[in-house]
Tab-separated table of C-alpha atoms in Angstrom:
chain	number	residue	atom	x	y	z
A	14	MET	CA	22.234	-0.687	31.867
A	15	LYS	CA	24.754	-2.475	29.667
A	16	LEU	CA	21.974	-3.709	27.465
A	17	LEU	CA	20.545	-0.199	27.056
A	18	ARG	CA	23.982	1.156	26.157
A	19	ALA	CA	24.438	-1.662	23.651
A	20	PHE	CA	21.088	-0.858	22.111
A	21	ASP	CA	21.936	2.835	22.000
A	22	GLY	CA	25.201	1.955	20.208
A	23	TYR	CA	23.280	-0.166	17.735
A	24	TRP	CA	20.525	2.377	17.150
A	25	PHE	CA	23.016	5.241	16.809
A	26	ALA	CA	25.644	3.431	14.697
A	27	PRO	CA	27.327	6.221	12.721
A	28	ALA	CA	26.372	6.540	9.090
A	29	PRO	CA	27.303	9.087	6.423
A	30	ALA	CA	24.945	12.005	5.877
A	31	ARG	CA	24.782	11.121	2.188
A	32	ARG	CA	23.221	7.725	2.909
A	33	LEU	CA	20.260	9.339	4.667
A	34	ALA	CA	20.071	12.043	2.004
A	35	LEU	CA	19.904	9.360	-0.705
A	36	LEU	CA	17.131	7.607	1.172
A	37	ARG	CA	15.271	10.935	1.229
A	38	LEU	CA	15.820	11.287	-2.528
A	39	LEU	CA	14.703	7.687	-3.259
A	40	VAL	CA	11.689	7.538	-0.943
A	41	GLY	CA	10.688	11.126	-1.724
A	42	GLY	CA	11.119	10.582	-5.452
A	43	PHE	CA	8.943	7.505	-5.314
A	44	ALA	CA	6.318	9.332	-3.170
A	45	LEU	CA	6.236	12.177	-5.685
A	46	SER	CA	5.749	9.918	-8.699
A	47	PHE	CA	3.208	7.825	-6.770
A	48	LEU	CA	1.173	10.846	-5.709
A	49	VAL	CA	1.197	12.227	-9.293
A	50	GLY	CA	0.193	8.825	-10.682
A	51	ARG	CA	-2.506	8.366	-8.039
A	52	LEU	CA	-3.887	11.884	-8.385
A	53	PRO	CA	-6.936	10.835	-10.509
A	54	SER	CA	-7.767	8.157	-7.917
A	55	ASN	CA	-7.269	10.576	-4.984
A	56	LEU	CA	-9.416	13.186	-6.734
A	57	ASN	CA	-12.061	10.614	-7.494
A	58	VAL	CA	-12.602	10.155	-3.747
A	59	ALA	CA	-14.230	13.611	-3.683
A	60	GLY	CA	-17.202	12.142	-5.567
A	61	PHE	CA	-17.723	9.026	-3.441
A	62	VAL	CA	-21.127	8.477	-1.869
A	63	ARG	CA	-21.244	9.819	1.728
A	64	ALA	CA	-22.804	6.662	3.050
A	65	GLU	CA	-19.661	4.703	2.066
A	66	PHE	CA	-17.411	6.697	4.397
A	67	VAL	CA	-15.704	4.428	6.938
A	68	PRO	CA	-12.988	6.517	8.579
A	69	THR	CA	-9.764	4.788	9.598
A	70	GLY	CA	-6.520	5.848	11.331
A	71	VAL	CA	-6.043	9.597	11.831
A	72	VAL	CA	-9.133	10.395	9.773
A	73	LYS	CA	-11.178	8.485	12.373
A	74	LEU	CA	-9.776	10.782	15.080
A	75	PHE	CA	-10.984	13.946	13.372
A	76	LEU	CA	-13.944	13.157	11.100
A	77	ARG	CA	-17.336	11.506	11.342
A	78	ALA	CA	-18.474	12.610	7.881
A	79	PRO	CA	-16.577	13.127	4.633
A	80	LEU	CA	-14.854	16.452	3.962
A	81	ALA	CA	-16.195	18.921	1.390
A	82	SER	CA	-15.074	17.858	-2.082
A	83	GLU	CA	-13.119	21.139	-2.563
A	84	VAL	CA	-11.007	20.294	0.515
A	85	VAL	CA	-10.385	16.727	-0.711
A	86	ILE	CA	-9.331	17.989	-4.162
A	87	GLY	CA	-7.120	20.695	-2.595
A	88	LEU	CA	-5.278	18.222	-0.321
A	89	ALA	CA	-4.905	15.625	-3.102
A	90	CYS	CA	-3.225	18.327	-5.238
A	91	LEU	CA	-1.188	19.704	-2.355
A	92	ALA	CA	0.425	16.316	-1.539
A	93	PRO	CA	2.579	16.018	-4.738
A	94	VAL	CA	3.384	19.761	-4.532
A	95	LEU	CA	4.781	19.335	-1.008
A	96	ALA	CA	6.728	16.250	-2.116
A	97	VAL	CA	8.909	18.488	-4.279
A	98	PRO	CA	10.658	20.445	-1.451
A	99	PHE	CA	10.915	17.144	0.484
A	100	VAL	CA	12.867	15.593	-2.419
A	101	LEU	CA	14.954	18.723	-3.010
A	102	GLY	CA	15.610	19.249	0.709
A	103	PHE	CA	14.318	22.822	0.622
A	104	ALA	CA	13.336	24.452	3.924
A	105	TYR	CA	13.266	20.882	5.119
A	106	ARG	CA	12.406	21.482	8.763
A	107	VAL	CA	9.156	23.150	7.715
A	108	THR	CA	8.247	21.510	4.412
A	109	ALA	CA	9.103	17.909	5.320
A	110	PRO	CA	6.751	17.576	8.343
A	111	LEU	CA	4.025	19.321	6.360
A	112	PHE	CA	4.499	16.870	3.519
A	113	ALA	CA	4.365	13.891	5.912
A	114	LEU	CA	1.160	15.165	7.467
A	115	VAL	CA	-0.566	15.741	4.130
A	116	LEU	CA	0.686	12.372	2.787
A	117	LEU	CA	-0.612	10.617	5.902
A	118	TRP	CA	-3.966	12.429	5.599
A	119	VAL	CA	-4.459	11.883	1.835
A	120	THR	CA	-3.552	8.180	1.912
A	121	THR	CA	-5.630	7.582	5.080
A	122	TYR	CA	-8.594	9.413	3.614
A	123	ARG	CA	-8.253	7.306	0.435
A	124	ASN	CA	-8.420	4.192	2.671
A	125	SER	CA	-11.468	5.509	4.546
A	126	TRP	CA	-14.065	4.190	2.103
A	127	GLY	CA	-14.487	0.629	3.305
A	128	MET	CA	-11.426	-0.755	1.488
A	129	LEU	CA	-7.946	-0.862	3.037
A	130	PHE	CA	-5.428	-1.279	0.253
A	131	HIS	CA	-2.170	-2.128	2.146
A	132	THR	CA	-0.040	-0.790	-0.706
A	133	GLU	CA	0.964	2.541	0.805
A	134	ASN	CA	1.482	1.653	4.489
A	135	LEU	CA	5.237	1.168	4.337
A	136	LEU	CA	5.774	4.307	2.243
A	137	VAL	CA	3.911	6.457	4.787
A	138	LEU	CA	5.846	4.917	7.709
A	139	HIS	CA	9.182	5.501	5.972
A	140	VAL	CA	8.299	9.126	5.188
A	141	LEU	CA	7.253	9.721	8.825
A	142	VAL	CA	10.688	8.530	9.952
A	143	LEU	CA	12.590	10.556	7.383
A	144	VAL	CA	10.909	13.855	8.122
A	145	ALA	CA	12.018	13.644	11.762
A	146	SER	CA	15.657	13.112	10.773
A	147	PRO	CA	18.366	15.408	9.384
A	148	ALA	CA	17.884	13.932	5.909
A	149	ALA	CA	18.575	17.266	4.161
A	150	ASP	CA	22.058	17.749	5.614
A	151	ALA	CA	23.529	16.574	2.289
A	152	LEU	CA	22.519	16.496	-1.383
A	153	SER	CA	19.911	19.188	-0.789
A	154	ILE	CA	19.220	22.853	-1.422
A	155	ASP	CA	19.459	23.489	2.313
A	156	ALA	CA	22.989	22.020	2.434
A	157	ARG	CA	24.340	23.994	-0.550
A	158	GLY	CA	27.639	25.668	0.299
A	159	ARG	CA	27.968	23.772	3.581
A	160	PRO	CA	30.723	21.214	4.150
A	161	LEU	CA	29.576	17.579	4.170
A	162	PRO	CA	28.980	16.592	7.862
A	163	GLU	CA	30.990	13.838	9.485
A	164	PRO	CA	29.301	10.393	9.733
A	165	SER	CA	27.166	10.325	12.862
A	166	GLY	CA	24.515	8.349	14.652
A	167	ALA	CA	22.023	11.064	13.770
A	168	TYR	CA	22.266	9.796	10.166
A	169	GLY	CA	22.179	6.139	11.165
A	170	TRP	CA	19.005	5.726	13.219
A	171	PRO	CA	16.482	6.569	10.462
A	172	ALA	CA	17.659	3.635	8.301
A	173	ARG	CA	17.509	1.407	11.393
A	174	ALA	CA	13.922	2.505	12.094
A	175	MET	CA	12.938	2.056	8.441
A	176	THR	CA	14.398	-1.476	8.243
A	177	TRP	CA	12.751	-2.458	11.494
A	178	ALA	CA	9.357	-1.116	10.335
A	179	THR	CA	9.736	-2.981	7.041
A	180	THR	CA	10.502	-6.340	8.671
A	181	ILE	CA	7.693	-5.912	11.225
A	182	CYS	CA	5.139	-5.332	8.431
A	183	TYR	CA	6.093	-8.664	6.864
A	184	VAL	CA	6.056	-10.492	10.195
A	185	LEU	CA	2.544	-9.114	10.841
A	186	ALA	CA	1.358	-10.419	7.476
A	187	GLY	CA	2.685	-13.842	8.342
A	188	LEU	CA	1.181	-13.755	11.829
A	189	ALA	CA	-2.218	-12.746	10.412
A	190	LYS	CA	-2.259	-15.904	8.250
A	191	LEU	CA	-1.542	-18.082	11.242
A	192	LYS	CA	-3.989	-16.186	13.493
A	193	LEU	CA	-6.889	-16.158	11.042
A	194	ALA	CA	-6.467	-19.506	9.289
A	195	GLY	CA	-4.012	-21.415	11.416
A	196	PRO	CA	-1.308	-23.838	10.244
A	197	VAL	CA	-3.701	-25.061	7.527
A	198	TRP	CA	-2.687	-21.979	5.553
A	199	LEU	CA	0.677	-23.699	4.952
A	200	GLU	CA	-0.982	-26.551	3.058
A	201	GLY	CA	-1.546	-24.299	0.043
A	202	ASP	CA	-5.220	-24.940	-0.614
A	203	LEU	CA	-6.158	-21.644	0.986
A	204	LEU	CA	-3.685	-19.721	-1.110
A	205	ARG	CA	-5.022	-21.494	-4.227
A	206	ALA	CA	-8.582	-20.528	-3.257
A	207	GLN	CA	-7.500	-16.939	-2.499
A	208	ILE	CA	-5.847	-16.524	-5.891
A	209	ALA	CA	-8.861	-18.141	-7.607
A	210	TYR	CA	-11.342	-15.947	-5.702
A	211	ASP	CA	-9.367	-12.775	-6.308
A	212	ASN	CA	-9.332	-13.418	-10.079
A	213	LEU	CA	-12.959	-14.550	-10.084
A	214	ARG	CA	-13.942	-11.355	-8.287
A	215	LYS	CA	-12.165	-9.235	-10.863
A	216	ILE	CA	-13.796	-11.090	-13.749
A	217	GLU	CA	-17.263	-10.883	-12.233
A	218	LEU	CA	-16.827	-7.205	-11.364
A	219	GLY	CA	-15.818	-6.391	-14.901
A	220	SER	CA	-12.121	-5.650	-14.330
A	221	GLY	CA	-8.799	-6.937	-15.614
A	222	TYR	CA	-7.459	-10.116	-13.985
A	223	SER	CA	-4.351	-12.313	-14.065
A	224	SER	CA	-4.600	-14.994	-16.726
A	225	LEU	CA	-1.450	-16.564	-15.270
A	226	GLY	CA	-3.129	-16.856	-11.846
A	227	ALA	CA	-6.272	-18.255	-13.458
A	228	ALA	CA	-4.180	-20.842	-15.297
A	229	LEU	CA	-2.092	-21.828	-12.252
A	230	VAL	CA	-5.218	-22.485	-10.185
A	231	HIS	CA	-5.696	-25.628	-12.280
A	232	TYR	CA	-2.777	-27.232	-10.426
A	233	GLN	CA	-2.650	-27.985	-6.739
A	234	ALA	CA	1.026	-28.812	-6.145
A	235	PRO	CA	2.634	-25.354	-6.704
A	236	PHE	CA	0.506	-23.820	-3.954
A	237	LEU	CA	2.006	-25.925	-1.142
A	238	PHE	CA	5.446	-24.631	-2.179
A	239	LEU	CA	4.199	-21.020	-2.567
A	240	ALA	CA	2.383	-21.037	0.772
A	241	VAL	CA	5.381	-22.333	2.735
A	242	LEU	CA	7.670	-19.877	0.908
A	243	THR	CA	5.313	-16.948	1.658
A	244	VAL	CA	5.058	-17.618	5.396
A	245	ALA	CA	8.800	-18.352	5.642
A	246	LEU	CA	9.588	-15.066	3.912
A	247	GLU	CA	7.182	-13.104	6.106
A	248	LEU	CA	7.979	-14.622	9.479
A	249	GLY	CA	11.676	-14.836	8.569
A	250	ALA	CA	11.884	-11.111	7.681
A	251	PRO	CA	13.894	-10.201	10.839
A	252	VAL	CA	16.885	-12.141	9.441
A	253	ALA	CA	17.364	-9.130	7.138
A	254	LEU	CA	18.405	-7.120	10.216
A	255	ILE	CA	21.427	-9.355	10.784
A	256	GLY	CA	23.621	-8.021	8.022
A	257	ARG	CA	23.676	-6.555	4.544
A	258	ARG	CA	24.310	-9.843	2.680
A	259	VAL	CA	21.410	-11.573	4.342
A	260	ALA	CA	19.358	-8.428	3.818
A	261	LEU	CA	20.108	-8.549	0.095
A	262	VAL	CA	18.977	-12.181	-0.146
A	263	TRP	CA	15.815	-11.454	1.842
A	264	ALA	CA	15.030	-8.209	-0.044
A	265	LEU	CA	15.372	-9.964	-3.389
A	266	ALA	CA	13.113	-12.754	-2.155
A	267	ALA	CA	10.549	-10.201	-0.914
A	268	TRP	CA	10.711	-8.360	-4.202
A	269	GLY	CA	10.219	-11.650	-6.046
A	270	PHE	CA	7.252	-12.332	-3.786
A	271	HIS	CA	5.608	-9.046	-4.831
A	272	VAL	CA	6.377	-9.800	-8.492
A	273	GLY	CA	4.548	-13.107	-7.917
A	274	VAL	CA	1.584	-11.354	-6.312
A	275	ALA	CA	1.358	-8.939	-9.252
A	276	ALA	CA	1.652	-11.786	-11.775
A	277	LEU	CA	-0.828	-14.169	-10.118
A	278	MET	CA	-3.394	-11.685	-8.703
A	279	ALA	CA	-2.847	-8.484	-10.669
A	280	ILE	CA	-2.263	-6.648	-7.383
A	281	PRO	CA	0.779	-4.380	-7.646
A	282	PHE	CA	2.598	-3.133	-4.531
A	283	PRO	CA	4.359	-0.240	-6.307
A	284	TYR	CA	6.658	0.773	-3.428
A	285	GLN	CA	7.957	-2.739	-2.932
A	286	LEU	CA	8.178	-3.445	-6.664
A	287	SER	CA	10.299	-0.328	-7.152
A	288	PHE	CA	12.780	-1.845	-4.569
A	289	VAL	CA	12.908	1.610	-2.868
A	290	ALA	CA	11.103	-0.026	0.091
A	291	TYR	CA	14.259	-2.052	0.766
A	292	ALA	CA	16.880	0.704	0.117
A	293	ALA	CA	17.358	1.411	3.864
A	294	PHE	CA	18.972	-2.022	4.321
A	295	PHE	CA	21.911	-1.026	2.143
A	296	GLU	CA	24.835	1.393	1.837
A	297	VAL	CA	23.057	3.246	-0.943
A	298	GLU	CA	25.830	5.844	-1.133
A	299	ARG	CA	28.205	3.198	-2.505
A	300	ALA	CA	25.817	2.391	-5.371
A	301	TYR	CA	25.402	6.158	-5.925
A	302	ASP	CA	29.194	6.653	-6.065
A	303	SER	CA	29.624	3.768	-8.425
A	304	VAL	CA	26.931	5.033	-10.811
A	305	ARG	CA	28.290	8.569	-10.561
A	306	ALA	CA	31.832	7.409	-11.351
A	307	ARG	CA	30.599	5.518	-14.400
A	308	VAL	CA	28.644	8.511	-15.660
A	309	GLU	CA	31.665	10.773	-15.169
A	310	ARG	CA	33.817	8.268	-17.088
A	311	ILE	CA	31.368	8.221	-19.970
A	312	LEU	CA	30.604	11.966	-20.091
A	313	PRO	CA	34.198	13.269	-20.592
A	314	GLN	CA	34.687	10.621	-23.305
A	315	ARG	CA	31.588	11.897	-25.102
A	316	ALA	CA	32.687	15.494	-24.689
A	317	ALA	CA	36.091	14.568	-26.081
A	318	GLY	CA	34.446	12.670	-28.944
A	319	LYS	CA	32.335	15.723	-29.840
A	320	SER	CA	35.322	18.048	-29.765
A	321	THR	CA	37.231	15.902	-32.260
A	322	THR	CA	34.369	15.805	-34.779
B	5	MET	CA	40.476	12.207	37.623
B	6	SER	CA	39.402	13.145	34.099
B	7	GLU	CA	35.759	13.184	33.060
B	8	ALA	CA	34.535	11.402	29.934
B	9	PRO	CA	34.050	13.872	27.046
B	10	ARG	CA	30.469	14.977	26.659
B	11	PRO	CA	28.814	14.123	23.361
B	12	PRO	CA	28.243	17.113	21.088
B	13	ARG	CA	25.024	18.901	21.931
B	14	ARG	CA	23.645	18.295	18.430
B	15	LEU	CA	24.106	14.539	18.731
B	16	ALA	CA	22.477	14.559	22.179
B	17	LEU	CA	19.482	16.460	20.732
B	18	ALA	CA	19.363	14.048	17.792
B	19	ARG	CA	18.537	11.264	20.239
B	20	VAL	CA	15.134	12.804	20.994
B	21	PRO	CA	13.554	12.260	17.530
B	22	ALA	CA	15.567	9.056	17.161
B	23	TYR	CA	13.804	7.517	20.113
B	24	VAL	CA	10.463	9.314	20.007
B	25	VAL	CA	9.887	9.034	16.266
B	26	GLY	CA	12.242	6.233	15.234
B	27	LEU	CA	11.545	3.783	18.029
B	28	GLY	CA	7.986	5.137	18.297
B	29	THR	CA	7.302	4.243	14.647
B	30	VAL	CA	8.746	0.800	15.182
B	31	ILE	CA	6.619	0.154	18.260
B	32	ALA	CA	3.515	1.576	16.592
B	33	THR	CA	4.093	-0.635	13.524
B	34	ALA	CA	4.336	-3.685	15.766
B	35	TRP	CA	1.318	-2.688	17.876
B	36	PRO	CA	-1.316	-4.362	15.627
B	37	ALA	CA	0.237	-7.713	16.539
B	38	PHE	CA	-1.613	-7.379	19.835
B	39	ARG	CA	-4.955	-6.633	18.164
B	40	PRO	CA	-7.252	-9.288	16.688
B	41	ALA	CA	-5.984	-9.883	13.114
B	42	HIS	CA	-9.301	-8.919	11.506
B	43	GLU	CA	-9.242	-5.413	13.096
B	44	ASP	CA	-7.376	-3.670	10.322
B	45	ALA	CA	-6.478	0.048	10.067
B	46	PHE	CA	-4.231	2.393	8.062
B	47	PRO	CA	-1.266	2.831	8.149
B	48	LEU	CA	-0.889	0.599	11.239
B	49	SER	CA	-2.231	-2.637	9.756
B	50	THR	CA	-2.583	-6.244	10.817
B	51	TYR	CA	-2.139	-7.137	7.094
B	52	PRO	CA	-4.963	-9.716	7.035
B	53	MET	CA	-5.163	-9.857	3.211
B	54	PHE	CA	-5.178	-13.372	1.791
B	55	ALA	CA	-5.197	-14.762	5.318
B	56	ARG	CA	-8.877	-15.659	5.767
B	57	THR	CA	-10.312	-19.088	5.185
B	58	LEU	CA	-12.464	-19.345	2.065
B	59	ASP	CA	-15.032	-22.009	1.390
B	60	LYS	CA	-17.623	-21.007	-1.114
B	61	PRO	CA	-17.717	-17.241	-0.820
B	62	GLU	CA	-20.634	-15.050	-1.777
B	63	LEU	CA	-20.007	-12.291	-4.228
B	64	SER	CA	-22.384	-9.498	-5.030
B	65	PHE	CA	-22.216	-7.553	-8.280
B	66	VAL	CA	-24.270	-5.180	-10.433
B	67	GLU	CA	-25.586	-6.109	-13.846
B	68	ARG	CA	-27.030	-3.919	-16.553
B	69	LEU	CA	-29.784	-5.396	-18.679
B	70	ASP	CA	-29.867	-4.536	-22.342
B	71	GLY	CA	-32.916	-4.327	-24.611
B	72	LYS	CA	-32.943	-8.118	-25.069
B	73	ARG	CA	-32.677	-8.676	-21.297
B	74	ARG	CA	-29.110	-9.846	-21.586
B	75	ALA	CA	-27.006	-9.088	-18.502
B	76	HIS	CA	-23.703	-7.157	-18.667
B	77	ARG	CA	-21.492	-6.543	-15.638
B	78	LEU	CA	-21.128	-2.951	-14.518
B	79	SER	CA	-17.421	-2.085	-14.473
B	80	PRO	CA	-15.765	-0.305	-11.495
B	81	GLU	CA	-15.457	2.838	-13.632
B	82	GLN	CA	-19.219	2.794	-14.330
B	83	MET	CA	-19.676	2.514	-10.571
B	84	GLY	CA	-17.646	5.703	-10.065
B	85	SER	CA	-14.424	4.052	-8.849
B	86	ASP	CA	-11.217	3.235	-10.678
B	87	GLU	CA	-10.475	0.447	-8.182
B	88	VAL	CA	-12.116	-2.879	-8.545
B	89	MET	CA	-11.743	-3.605	-4.818
B	90	GLN	CA	-13.385	-0.302	-3.913
B	91	ALA	CA	-16.362	-1.183	-6.139
B	92	TYR	CA	-16.496	-4.657	-4.535
B	93	ARG	CA	-16.555	-3.171	-1.003
B	94	THR	CA	-19.246	-0.660	-1.972
B	95	ILE	CA	-21.629	-3.379	-3.141
B	96	LYS	CA	-20.732	-5.719	-0.305
B	97	ARG	CA	-21.409	-3.083	2.366
B	98	ALA	CA	-24.774	-2.125	0.828
B	99	VAL	CA	-25.863	-5.765	0.629
B	100	ARG	CA	-24.785	-6.346	4.235
B	101	LYS	CA	-26.807	-3.339	5.414
B	102	GLY	CA	-29.985	-4.842	3.956
B	103	PRO	CA	-32.584	-4.431	1.186
B	104	ARG	CA	-33.073	-0.677	1.604
B	105	ALA	CA	-29.358	0.067	1.293
B	106	THR	CA	-29.098	-2.282	-1.672
B	107	GLU	CA	-32.011	-0.627	-3.451
B	108	THR	CA	-30.537	2.833	-2.710
B	109	LEU	CA	-27.223	1.757	-4.181
B	110	CYS	CA	-28.996	0.336	-7.252
B	111	ARG	CA	-30.835	3.641	-7.811
B	112	VAL	CA	-27.677	5.787	-7.260
B	113	LEU	CA	-25.767	3.663	-9.745
B	114	ALA	CA	-28.611	3.702	-12.292
B	115	LYS	CA	-28.819	7.485	-12.136
B	116	ARG	CA	-25.025	7.742	-12.514
B	117	VAL	CA	-24.990	5.455	-15.551
B	118	ALA	CA	-28.047	7.155	-17.047
B	119	SER	CA	-26.422	10.597	-16.672
B	120	ARG	CA	-23.652	9.402	-19.036
B	121	GLU	CA	-25.998	7.909	-21.632
B	122	GLN	CA	-25.842	9.855	-24.876
B	123	ASN	CA	-29.215	8.811	-26.365
B	124	GLY	CA	-31.368	8.996	-23.215
B	125	ARG	CA	-32.010	5.251	-23.175
B	126	GLU	CA	-33.466	3.781	-20.034
B	127	VAL	CA	-30.818	2.164	-17.800
B	128	ARG	CA	-31.961	-0.999	-16.050
B	129	LEU	CA	-29.769	-2.489	-13.324
B	130	ARG	CA	-29.982	-5.344	-10.887
B	131	VAL	CA	-27.907	-6.203	-7.856
B	132	VAL	CA	-27.159	-9.889	-7.724
B	133	ARG	CA	-25.670	-12.113	-5.008
B	134	ALA	CA	-24.109	-15.423	-6.049
B	135	ARG	CA	-22.187	-18.167	-4.275
B	136	PHE	CA	-19.116	-19.500	-6.061
B	137	ASP	CA	-16.631	-22.290	-5.679
B	138	PRO	CA	-13.548	-20.238	-6.709
B	139	VAL	CA	-11.339	-23.132	-7.742
B	140	ALA	CA	-14.143	-24.986	-9.586
B	141	TYR	CA	-14.991	-21.706	-11.376
B	142	PHE	CA	-11.665	-21.950	-13.229
B	143	VAL	CA	-11.003	-25.726	-13.224
B	144	ASP	CA	-14.495	-26.933	-14.186
B	145	ASP	CA	-16.006	-23.741	-15.586
B	146	ALA	CA	-18.573	-24.086	-12.766
B	147	GLU	CA	-21.539	-21.721	-12.623
B	148	PRO	CA	-22.466	-20.065	-9.320
B	149	GLU	CA	-24.121	-22.527	-6.908
B	150	GLU	CA	-26.734	-20.024	-5.744
B	151	ARG	CA	-27.858	-16.848	-7.410
B	152	GLU	CA	-30.285	-14.301	-6.056
B	153	VAL	CA	-31.461	-10.957	-7.446
B	154	LEU	CA	-31.470	-8.539	-4.478
B	155	ALA	CA	-32.661	-5.339	-6.118
B	156	THR	CA	-33.739	-4.068	-9.510
B	157	CYS	CA	-34.032	-0.468	-10.588
B	158	SER	CA	-34.086	1.751	-13.619
B	159	ALA	CA	-33.336	5.377	-14.492
B	160	ARG	CA	-33.428	7.616	-17.485
B	161	ARG	CA	-31.337	10.717	-18.143
B	162	THR	CA	-33.285	13.783	-17.124
B	163	PRO	CA	-33.082	16.638	-19.562
């Protein structure tokens, strides 16, 4: 019983409403730009060959054959439209769950053609958590004219859930390496071969590749270091749950890892590279206040400068 | 004897999504750990990318032959996808399914490419499977160790 109470205290540690609201703005803002940027790709799916359809996740629960192309196009266009009220916090209780459902559907449908991309998983999980939380109680249209609520556990648990989901995803990636390849993965030769094969595949399939990765493959030694570092980062991800300083070190290392993946394999993980994926680990409202204070310091000076000229 | 103050109703209600969705998402995210690592899904993934062992993998691709029978790789865009990995999977799945599926893919692609030809030239394609040593490919400029043409086809733009 004591343990349960301790966990409840941890899960419901009070947090300011603005922190959760800022997470909504950051994650929602990223989702909106991502869905707009990926719109051509999501529309392109409407023209895929029916025989290539391999449903996964929720799509597998409802479909055995692809949807009519008009429906695919409609949903792909609807997703960024619904992201707007999510970001603004407008009619949040209705629009946010709708946005999450459409986002989940569109990304899952995009992944239902034989290729699972792994770049959007964390974004979808974070949005699913945010829509079930009171993330529009501050910095939103819904909260206009209302006093800022007191810090509460209701504003704390979503960040907890998001950080846990983030660390678990990394641990799973580390476990997969050990499950599928075993400890030999740590020797680096497999990573070297993976980077070589990924770039080879891109060259042979007529696409852009990483010249840095192709050049590094000539050397064996760096891959031992990179392999050990990768698995340590992935399996060690739960250390980020200990405290904010450790989280900052781990998040910077994870971000550096994704920069490395993009540089050596030309595979960008946009959500992670934007650093928004790690925002839930931090007191984002402090960064917001600091930026806001600076802007306010600069703006009156400019206004004063203009009035004197 | 005084009773402990009850938590505000709103906070008590907030615990429902906190545990159902919050903890539910965490448990669901961790769930793939108990599945075989190669059984991937979305968004609940085992994240098996870059984890598999590679020896000398086979790679299938599509080539277009020009008038002098020189081969040019078909780009992912020409295959109807903006993602190289999607194009890779499409060819791989067809080849795995067998000769009929490979020939069908070849014909579908040839028709697609021919439909975009301005001058009505005949489009000749072939699906090729080759075995590579990925590291030697870059270090020694090694050619594929085995190379096999799995399907050939042609198409012309219909007026």
